[in-house]
Short mmCIF file of C-alpha atoms and ligand atoms in Angstrom, two decimals:
data_model
loop_
_atom_site.label_atom_id
_atom_site.label_comp_id
_atom_site.label_asym_id
_atom_site.label_seq_id
_atom_site.Cartn_x
_atom_site.Cartn_y
_atom_site.Cartn_z
CA MET A 1 145.96 190.95 -5.16
CA ILE A 2 143.31 188.54 -6.42
CA ILE A 3 140.94 186.82 -3.97
CA THR A 4 138.36 184.24 -5.05
CA ILE A 5 135.25 183.30 -3.08
CA ASP A 6 133.32 180.32 -4.34
CA GLY A 7 130.43 178.35 -2.90
CA PRO A 8 126.75 177.47 -3.31
CA ALA A 9 123.88 179.98 -3.53
CA ALA A 10 123.22 182.15 -0.44
CA ALA A 11 126.29 180.91 1.45
CA GLY A 12 127.24 184.56 2.02
CA LYS A 13 129.71 185.04 -0.85
CA GLY A 14 128.37 188.41 -1.98
CA THR A 15 128.30 189.92 1.50
CA LEU A 16 131.83 188.73 2.23
CA ALA A 17 133.17 189.79 -1.18
CA GLY A 18 131.62 193.27 -0.84
CA ALA A 19 133.09 193.75 2.65
CA LEU A 20 136.55 192.61 1.52
CA ALA A 21 136.45 194.82 -1.57
CA GLU A 22 135.66 197.83 0.60
CA LYS A 23 138.23 197.09 3.31
CA TYR A 24 141.14 196.33 0.94
CA LYS A 25 140.09 198.79 -1.81
CA LEU A 26 139.67 196.03 -4.38
CA ALA A 27 137.35 195.85 -7.39
CA TYR A 28 134.53 193.31 -7.17
CA PHE A 29 133.41 190.88 -9.87
CA ASP A 30 130.22 188.94 -9.14
CA THR A 31 130.69 186.30 -11.85
CA GLY A 32 127.14 184.92 -11.44
CA MET A 33 126.13 188.06 -13.35
CA VAL A 34 127.54 186.78 -16.63
CA TYR A 35 125.41 183.63 -16.44
CA ARG A 36 122.36 185.54 -15.20
CA ALA A 37 122.75 187.93 -18.17
CA VAL A 38 122.78 185.04 -20.67
CA GLY A 39 119.94 183.22 -18.86
CA LEU A 40 117.78 186.34 -18.77
CA GLN A 41 118.36 187.01 -22.47
CA MET A 42 117.16 183.46 -23.17
CA VAL A 43 114.04 184.02 -21.04
CA LEU A 44 113.27 187.41 -22.61
CA SER A 45 113.72 186.07 -26.14
CA GLY A 46 111.38 183.15 -25.42
CA ALA A 47 114.10 180.61 -26.29
CA ASP A 48 114.13 177.09 -24.86
CA LEU A 49 116.67 177.25 -22.01
CA GLN A 50 118.19 173.98 -23.21
CA ASP A 51 118.93 175.47 -26.66
CA GLN A 52 122.74 175.32 -26.55
CA THR A 53 123.30 177.10 -29.88
CA LYS A 54 121.14 180.08 -28.92
CA ALA A 55 122.66 180.33 -25.41
CA THR A 56 126.19 180.19 -26.86
CA GLU A 57 125.29 182.95 -29.35
CA PHE A 58 124.14 185.21 -26.48
CA ALA A 59 127.27 184.34 -24.47
CA LYS A 60 129.62 185.17 -27.35
CA LYS A 61 127.99 188.57 -27.86
CA LEU A 62 127.78 189.57 -24.19
CA THR A 63 129.69 192.72 -23.23
CA PHE A 64 130.27 194.19 -19.77
CA PRO A 65 128.04 197.26 -20.37
CA GLU A 66 125.24 195.06 -21.70
CA MET A 67 125.50 192.82 -18.63
CA MET A 68 125.19 195.91 -16.39
CA LYS A 69 122.13 197.03 -18.34
CA LEU A 70 120.45 193.62 -17.99
CA SER A 71 121.19 193.62 -14.25
CA ALA A 72 118.52 196.33 -13.78
CA HIS A 73 115.77 193.96 -15.00
CA LYS A 74 113.36 192.78 -12.26
CA ASP A 75 114.06 189.10 -13.00
CA PHE A 76 117.86 189.38 -13.07
CA ARG A 77 118.13 188.55 -9.34
CA SER A 78 114.88 186.60 -9.00
CA ASP A 79 114.62 182.82 -8.97
CA ILE A 80 113.66 182.94 -12.65
CA GLY A 81 117.04 184.56 -13.38
CA GLY A 82 118.87 182.18 -11.01
CA GLN A 83 117.37 179.01 -12.48
CA ALA A 84 117.95 180.22 -16.06
CA ALA A 85 121.59 181.08 -15.17
CA SER A 86 122.08 177.66 -13.66
CA ILE A 87 120.74 175.91 -16.79
CA VAL A 88 122.80 177.88 -19.33
CA SER A 89 125.92 177.74 -17.15
CA ALA A 90 125.99 173.94 -17.52
CA ILE A 91 126.62 174.34 -21.28
CA PRO A 92 130.41 174.01 -21.87
CA ASP A 93 130.42 176.38 -24.91
CA VAL A 94 128.63 179.06 -22.86
CA ARG A 95 131.26 178.77 -20.13
CA SER A 96 134.18 179.01 -22.53
CA ALA A 97 132.62 181.98 -24.35
CA LEU A 98 132.38 183.85 -21.04
CA LEU A 99 135.80 182.92 -19.65
CA THR A 100 137.98 185.58 -21.31
CA MET A 101 135.71 188.41 -20.17
CA GLN A 102 136.01 187.16 -16.57
CA GLN A 103 139.78 186.61 -16.76
CA ASN A 104 140.44 190.01 -18.36
CA PHE A 105 138.99 191.72 -15.29
CA ALA A 106 141.87 190.34 -13.18
CA LEU A 107 144.39 191.87 -15.64
CA ASN A 108 142.74 195.28 -15.50
CA PRO A 109 140.51 195.49 -12.39
CA VAL A 110 138.34 198.61 -12.20
CA PHE A 111 135.83 200.00 -9.70
CA ALA A 112 132.21 200.65 -10.71
CA ASP A 113 133.12 204.24 -11.68
CA GLY A 114 135.84 202.98 -14.06
CA THR A 115 138.86 203.96 -11.93
CA LYS A 116 141.72 201.49 -11.67
CA ALA A 117 142.00 199.15 -8.67
CA ASN A 118 145.05 197.25 -7.42
CA GLY A 119 143.32 193.93 -7.40
CA ALA A 120 139.96 192.21 -7.32
CA VAL A 121 137.66 189.99 -5.33
CA TYR A 122 135.79 187.43 -7.44
CA ASP A 123 132.71 185.58 -6.34
CA GLY A 124 131.16 182.60 -8.09
CA ARG A 125 131.38 178.84 -8.41
CA ASP A 126 134.62 178.23 -10.33
CA THR A 127 136.63 181.40 -9.80
CA GLY A 128 139.34 179.62 -7.76
CA THR A 129 139.38 176.50 -9.94
CA VAL A 130 139.00 177.85 -13.51
CA VAL A 131 138.80 181.66 -13.79
CA CYS A 132 141.72 182.61 -11.52
CA PRO A 133 143.68 179.43 -10.70
CA ASP A 134 146.66 181.59 -9.60
CA ALA A 135 144.68 183.74 -7.13
CA ASP A 136 146.55 184.89 -4.01
CA LEU A 137 143.83 183.55 -1.72
CA LYS A 138 140.96 181.16 -2.42
CA ILE A 139 138.01 180.84 -0.07
CA PHE A 140 135.18 178.31 -0.41
CA ILE A 141 132.21 179.18 1.75
CA THR A 142 129.27 176.98 2.41
CA ALA A 143 126.35 176.46 4.83
CA SER A 144 123.54 173.91 5.21
CA SER A 145 120.76 174.06 2.58
CA GLU A 146 118.23 174.99 5.30
CA VAL A 147 120.29 177.94 6.58
CA ARG A 148 120.91 179.18 3.03
CA ALA A 149 117.23 178.83 2.05
CA LYS A 150 116.20 180.78 5.16
CA ARG A 151 118.65 183.59 4.26
CA ARG A 152 117.40 183.72 0.68
CA PHE A 153 113.74 183.58 1.79
CA ASP A 154 114.31 186.51 4.21
CA GLU A 155 116.01 188.48 1.38
CA PHE A 156 113.05 187.84 -0.96
CA SER A 157 110.51 188.73 1.76
CA ALA A 158 112.33 192.01 2.48
CA LYS A 159 112.06 192.85 -1.23
CA GLY A 160 108.34 192.01 -1.20
CA ILE A 161 108.81 188.94 -3.43
CA ASN A 162 105.92 186.55 -2.80
CA THR A 163 107.24 183.01 -2.20
CA THR A 164 107.48 180.36 0.53
CA TYR A 165 110.43 178.96 2.45
CA GLU A 166 109.63 175.47 1.05
CA LYS A 167 109.73 176.75 -2.55
CA VAL A 168 113.03 178.58 -1.98
CA LEU A 169 114.52 175.46 -0.36
CA SER A 170 113.48 173.13 -3.17
CA ASP A 171 114.67 175.57 -5.90
CA MET A 172 117.98 175.91 -4.07
CA LYS A 173 118.47 172.15 -3.78
CA GLU A 174 117.68 171.76 -7.48
CA ARG A 175 120.19 174.49 -8.40
CA ASP A 176 122.90 173.07 -6.07
CA GLU A 177 122.43 169.63 -7.59
CA ARG A 178 122.75 170.98 -11.15
CA ASP A 179 125.78 173.16 -10.27
CA SER A 180 127.60 170.28 -8.53
CA LYS A 181 126.83 167.51 -11.00
CA ARG A 182 127.49 169.29 -14.32
CA SER A 183 130.51 168.13 -16.27
CA ALA A 184 131.82 171.64 -17.07
CA ALA A 185 133.44 173.33 -14.04
CA PRO A 186 131.28 171.71 -11.34
CA LEU A 187 130.95 173.51 -8.04
CA LYS A 188 133.80 172.28 -5.84
CA PRO A 189 136.55 173.84 -3.73
CA ALA A 190 139.97 174.34 -5.33
CA ASP A 191 142.58 172.02 -3.81
CA ASP A 192 144.27 175.02 -2.20
CA ALA A 193 141.05 176.76 -1.02
CA VAL A 194 140.30 177.52 2.62
CA ILE A 195 136.84 176.06 3.40
CA ILE A 196 134.58 177.99 5.78
CA ASP A 197 131.15 176.74 6.92
CA THR A 198 129.02 179.81 7.71
CA SER A 199 125.97 177.88 9.08
CA SER A 200 126.57 179.15 12.60
CA LEU A 201 128.82 182.14 11.87
CA GLY A 202 127.81 185.78 11.44
CA ILE A 203 129.38 188.01 8.78
CA LYS A 204 131.66 189.67 11.37
CA GLU A 205 133.19 186.33 12.36
CA VAL A 206 133.63 185.22 8.74
CA LEU A 207 135.15 188.57 7.82
CA ALA A 208 137.60 188.46 10.75
CA LYS A 209 138.70 184.97 9.74
CA VAL A 210 139.29 185.92 6.10
CA CYS A 211 141.00 189.23 6.99
CA SER A 212 143.50 187.33 9.15
CA LEU A 213 144.27 185.10 6.15
CA ILE A 214 144.73 188.14 3.88
CA ASP A 215 146.90 189.96 6.41
CA ALA A 216 149.09 186.87 6.69
CA LEU A 217 149.79 187.11 2.93
CA LYS A 218 151.55 190.45 3.30
O1 LIG B 301 125.88 183.40 -7.79
P1 LIG B 301 124.58 183.44 -8.54
O2 LIG B 301 123.42 182.89 -7.77
O3 LIG B 301 124.28 184.78 -9.12
O4 LIG B 301 124.81 182.47 -9.79
C1 LIG B 301 123.76 182.10 -10.65
C2 LIG B 301 124.13 180.79 -11.33
O5 LIG B 301 125.21 181.02 -12.23
C3 LIG B 301 124.62 179.68 -10.38
O6 LIG B 301 123.58 178.87 -9.88
C4 LIG B 301 125.55 178.89 -11.25
O7 LIG B 301 124.83 177.93 -11.98
C5 LIG B 301 126.08 179.90 -12.25
N1 LIG B 301 127.45 180.31 -11.95
C6 LIG B 301 128.48 179.51 -12.43
N2 LIG B 301 129.78 179.90 -12.28
C7 LIG B 301 130.06 181.04 -11.64
C8 LIG B 301 129.04 181.85 -11.11
C9 LIG B 301 127.73 181.45 -11.27
O8 LIG B 301 128.22 178.46 -13.00
N3 LIG B 301 131.35 181.39 -11.50
#
């Protein structure tokens, strides 16, 4: 079984995907990691983030183990990593270089310890539209920019990252705008996706809703 969860930053994709993976014993692929890995390599190498040739070179060479190694860097999950990912992910050659790696995971899904799983949950921006167009269930989750910025700000504060709600909100709006307006795989729901607005829903309610959709597939 393949489930895709797409949507803008901090809509709750990761929390939902993690809970589904655990409940249905599925492997989990957070596809934002591939773009964060390329973006971070650009930042660490001092390259101009708009340098398409350099970004494509990093994308072509990226391997799963290298991506996992980069994910331990302090800026991988920070706004620096997020903004860099968003810039390089708008480059069509970067997206096509990273597509096979993402699609192969659905053919051979594995848990973090390398054992085989019977399916996978993907989270990202284009997993239902481009990466896994034949997924069994496609969810698109969203929430207002203010609610998402508050969630992200609380996450950063809990980690001791020094920022303000206003900064998080403006960075998020900038990233949403870039992700939705780019020509290559813009952020949008697949035609057959179920759209859920999580602005006034807790994770339990969202999970219950999605579980009922999954159970109806059986
Ligand atoms: O989900 P996350 O915040 O880690 O994603 C970082 C960036 O990577 C997004 O803002 C988006 O630009 C890009 N991305 C993408 N396609 C995906 C996943 C992430 O373009 N499937």
